[in-house]
Amino acid sequence: MHVRYCAVRQLTGILLVLVGVLLVFLCLPMQFFLIVFGVSLAVAGFLLLR
């Protein structure tokens, strides 16, 4: 059970990082709020990967 939890946590972290970085680059010329949201998603993903 512990191994499965770690795998889910790692996958969630990777997805959050990818979505966050993608949002930042897609919304760079657009709204500041979406850039901040993307950065916060990426940071949350990195924290989950630690």
Short mmCIF file of C-alpha atoms in Angstrom, two decimals, residues 2-49:
data_model
loop_
_atom_site.label_atom_id
_atom_site.label_comp_id
_atom_site.label_asym_id
_atom_site.label_seq_id
_atom_site.Cartn_x
_atom_site.Cartn_y
_atom_site.Cartn_z
CA HIS A 2 2.85 2.37 0.81
CA VAL A 3 4.48 1.83 -2.59
CA ARG A 4 1.22 2.60 -4.37
CA TYR A 5 0.78 5.81 -2.35
CA CYS A 6 4.30 6.94 -3.28
CA ALA A 7 3.67 6.21 -6.97
CA VAL A 8 0.42 8.18 -6.95
CA ARG A 9 2.10 11.03 -5.10
CA GLN A 10 4.98 11.08 -7.59
CA LEU A 11 2.64 10.99 -10.59
CA THR A 12 0.54 13.81 -9.11
CA GLY A 13 3.66 15.88 -8.52
CA ILE A 14 4.89 15.40 -12.06
CA LEU A 15 1.49 16.31 -13.50
CA LEU A 16 1.27 19.45 -11.36
CA VAL A 17 4.74 20.55 -12.47
CA LEU A 18 3.93 19.96 -16.14
CA VAL A 19 0.56 21.72 -15.98
CA GLY A 20 2.04 24.63 -14.04
CA VAL A 21 4.92 25.15 -16.46
CA LEU A 22 2.59 24.78 -19.45
CA LEU A 23 0.21 27.39 -18.02
CA VAL A 24 3.07 29.83 -17.46
CA PHE A 25 4.34 29.54 -21.04
CA LEU A 26 0.89 29.55 -22.65
CA CYS A 27 -0.35 32.52 -20.64
CA LEU A 28 2.88 34.53 -20.61
CA PRO A 29 1.45 37.41 -22.68
CA MET A 30 -1.96 37.07 -21.03
CA GLN A 31 -3.16 37.48 -17.48
CA PHE A 32 -0.92 37.74 -14.45
CA PHE A 33 -3.26 35.62 -12.34
CA LEU A 34 -2.90 32.59 -14.63
CA ILE A 35 0.89 32.91 -14.52
CA VAL A 36 0.82 32.98 -10.71
CA PHE A 37 -1.54 29.99 -10.71
CA GLY A 38 0.79 28.05 -13.02
CA VAL A 39 3.81 28.82 -10.86
CA SER A 40 1.96 27.76 -7.71
CA LEU A 41 0.94 24.47 -9.37
CA ALA A 42 4.53 23.83 -10.38
CA VAL A 43 5.77 24.59 -6.85
CA ALA A 44 3.13 22.27 -5.37
CA GLY A 45 4.28 19.55 -7.74
CA PHE A 46 7.92 20.02 -6.75
CA LEU A 47 6.96 19.86 -3.07
CA LEU A 48 5.10 16.59 -3.66
CA LEU A 49 8.15 15.15 -5.43
#
